[in-house]
Every structure is written in structure tokens, then in C-alpha cells.
Coordinates of C-alpha atoms in Angstrom, one line a residue:
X122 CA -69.4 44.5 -5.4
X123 CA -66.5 42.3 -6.4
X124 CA -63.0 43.7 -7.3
X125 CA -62.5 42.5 -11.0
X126 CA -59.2 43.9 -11.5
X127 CA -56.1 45.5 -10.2
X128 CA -53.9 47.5 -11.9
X129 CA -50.3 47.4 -10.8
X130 CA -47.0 45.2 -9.9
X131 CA -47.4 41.8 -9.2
X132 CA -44.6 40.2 -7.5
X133 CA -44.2 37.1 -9.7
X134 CA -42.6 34.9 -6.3
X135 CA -45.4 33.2 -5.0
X136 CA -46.3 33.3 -1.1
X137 CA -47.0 29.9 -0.4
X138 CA -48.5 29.0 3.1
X139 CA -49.3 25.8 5.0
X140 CA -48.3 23.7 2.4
X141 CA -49.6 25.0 -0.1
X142 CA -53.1 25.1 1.2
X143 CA -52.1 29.1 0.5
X144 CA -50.9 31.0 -2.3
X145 CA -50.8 34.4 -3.0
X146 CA -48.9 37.1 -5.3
X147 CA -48.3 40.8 -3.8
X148 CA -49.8 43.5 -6.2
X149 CA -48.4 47.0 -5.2
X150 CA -50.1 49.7 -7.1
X151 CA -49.0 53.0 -8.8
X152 CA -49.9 54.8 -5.3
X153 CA -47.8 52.4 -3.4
X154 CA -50.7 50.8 -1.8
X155 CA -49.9 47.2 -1.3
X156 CA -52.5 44.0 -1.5
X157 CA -52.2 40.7 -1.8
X158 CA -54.4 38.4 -4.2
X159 CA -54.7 34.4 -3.4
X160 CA -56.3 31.6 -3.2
X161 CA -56.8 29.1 -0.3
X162 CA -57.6 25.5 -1.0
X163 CA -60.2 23.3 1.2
X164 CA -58.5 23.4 4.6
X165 CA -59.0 25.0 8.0
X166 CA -56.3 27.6 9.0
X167 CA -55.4 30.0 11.5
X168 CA -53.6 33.3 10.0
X169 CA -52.5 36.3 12.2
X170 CA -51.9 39.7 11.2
X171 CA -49.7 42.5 11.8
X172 CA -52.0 45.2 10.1
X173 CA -55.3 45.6 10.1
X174 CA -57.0 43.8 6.9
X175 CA -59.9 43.8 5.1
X176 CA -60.6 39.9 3.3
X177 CA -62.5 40.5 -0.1
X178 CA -64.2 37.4 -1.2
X179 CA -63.9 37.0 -4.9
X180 CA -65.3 33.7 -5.6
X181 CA -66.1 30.5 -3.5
X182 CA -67.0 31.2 0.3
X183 CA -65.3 30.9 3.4
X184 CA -66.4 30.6 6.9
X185 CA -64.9 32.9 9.3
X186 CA -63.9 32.9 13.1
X187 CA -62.1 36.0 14.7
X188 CA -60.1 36.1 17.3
X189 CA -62.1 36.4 20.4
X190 CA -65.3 35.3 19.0
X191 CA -67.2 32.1 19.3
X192 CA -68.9 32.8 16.4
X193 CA -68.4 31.8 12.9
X194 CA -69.3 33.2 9.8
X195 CA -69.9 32.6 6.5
X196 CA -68.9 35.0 3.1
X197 CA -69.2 34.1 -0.3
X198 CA -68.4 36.5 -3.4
X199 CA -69.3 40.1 -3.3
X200 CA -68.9 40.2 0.6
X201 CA -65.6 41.0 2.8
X202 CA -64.9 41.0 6.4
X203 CA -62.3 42.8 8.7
X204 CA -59.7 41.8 11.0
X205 CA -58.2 44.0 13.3
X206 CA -53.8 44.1 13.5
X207 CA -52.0 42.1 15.8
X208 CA -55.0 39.9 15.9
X209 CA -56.0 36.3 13.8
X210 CA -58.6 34.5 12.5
X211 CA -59.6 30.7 11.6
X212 CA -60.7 30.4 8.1
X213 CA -62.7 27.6 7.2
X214 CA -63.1 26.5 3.1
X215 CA -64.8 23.1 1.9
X216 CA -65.4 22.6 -1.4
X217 CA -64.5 25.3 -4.1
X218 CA -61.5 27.4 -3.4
X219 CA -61.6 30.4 -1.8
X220 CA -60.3 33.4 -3.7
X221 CA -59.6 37.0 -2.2
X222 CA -58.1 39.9 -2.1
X223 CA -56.6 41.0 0.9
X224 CA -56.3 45.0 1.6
X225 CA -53.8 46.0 4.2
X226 CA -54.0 49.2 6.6

């Protein structure tokens, strides 16, 4: 299942990474929970984290590398993956852009 909406804050300052390859807004919501909604442009990037995440795939697909791994793999819309804190990953997108929701914690 795909997350359709989200009802909260949205910090109207952009986060814009690698050149824009990146962007994302911050959504905190009435509980204080905090996520971050974007959209990554055809590229191949490397992000770390601090917290553990969980990557939602909204539309497009990605293809994925963790830290560690040797293997890649591919999620499109309705699928998500997980990345452990204090870690990374290598995100592959070619074609369509790539849009997600990232949950923190």
C-alpha cells in the first residue's frame, strides 16, 4: 500500500541535495512524528543516515544497494525498504523520478 497523504506541517524550505538531484520538504505531524517527503531525479547517490529509516516508494522505482551488501535491489510503488542508523545506501534511479516518503526511527 502506498501512503496517499499526510496530514501535518510541512516545512515550506526545501532540502535540496547533490545538486539538486534531491529535494525534499519535512512534514512533522500532530504527534510530533517527523518524515520527510521528496523526490530524487535520475542519478546515482550515496546517502547516510543517522536514524534508522524506512524508504516508501510512492511512484517511479529505484534500485537499492545497502551498506555492506553486494547486492542491489529494485522497488517501485507500493514497496519500501529499510536502512539501519549510522549506516548508508546507494540509490540508483533512471528514468522517471523517484518519489518517497522517508519515515525516521
Amino acid at each position: 500500500m502506498t501512503t496517499t497523504t499526510l496530514a501535518g506541517t510541512v516545512a515550506t524550505q526545501a532540502n535540496v541535495y547533490f545538486d539538486g538531484k534531491c529535494v525534499s520538504h519535512t512534514v512533522t505531524l500532530a504527534d510530533g512524528v517527523r518524515k520527510s517527503v521528496g523526490v530524487i531525479l535520475p542519478a546515482t547517490l550515496t546517502f547516510n543516515t543517522g536514524a534508522p529509516e524506512i524508504m516508501e516508494t510512492v511512484a517511479g522505482k529505484a534500485t537499492i544497494k545497502l551498506a555492506g551488501s553486494d547486492t542491489w535491489q529494485t522497488y517501485g510503488a507500493g514497496e519500501s525498504f529499510n536502512v539501519p542508523g549510522n549506516s548508508s545506501f546507494e540509490i540508483k534511479v533512471e528514468g522517471e523520478p523517484y518519489h518517497y516518503i522517508c519515515h525516521f526511527g
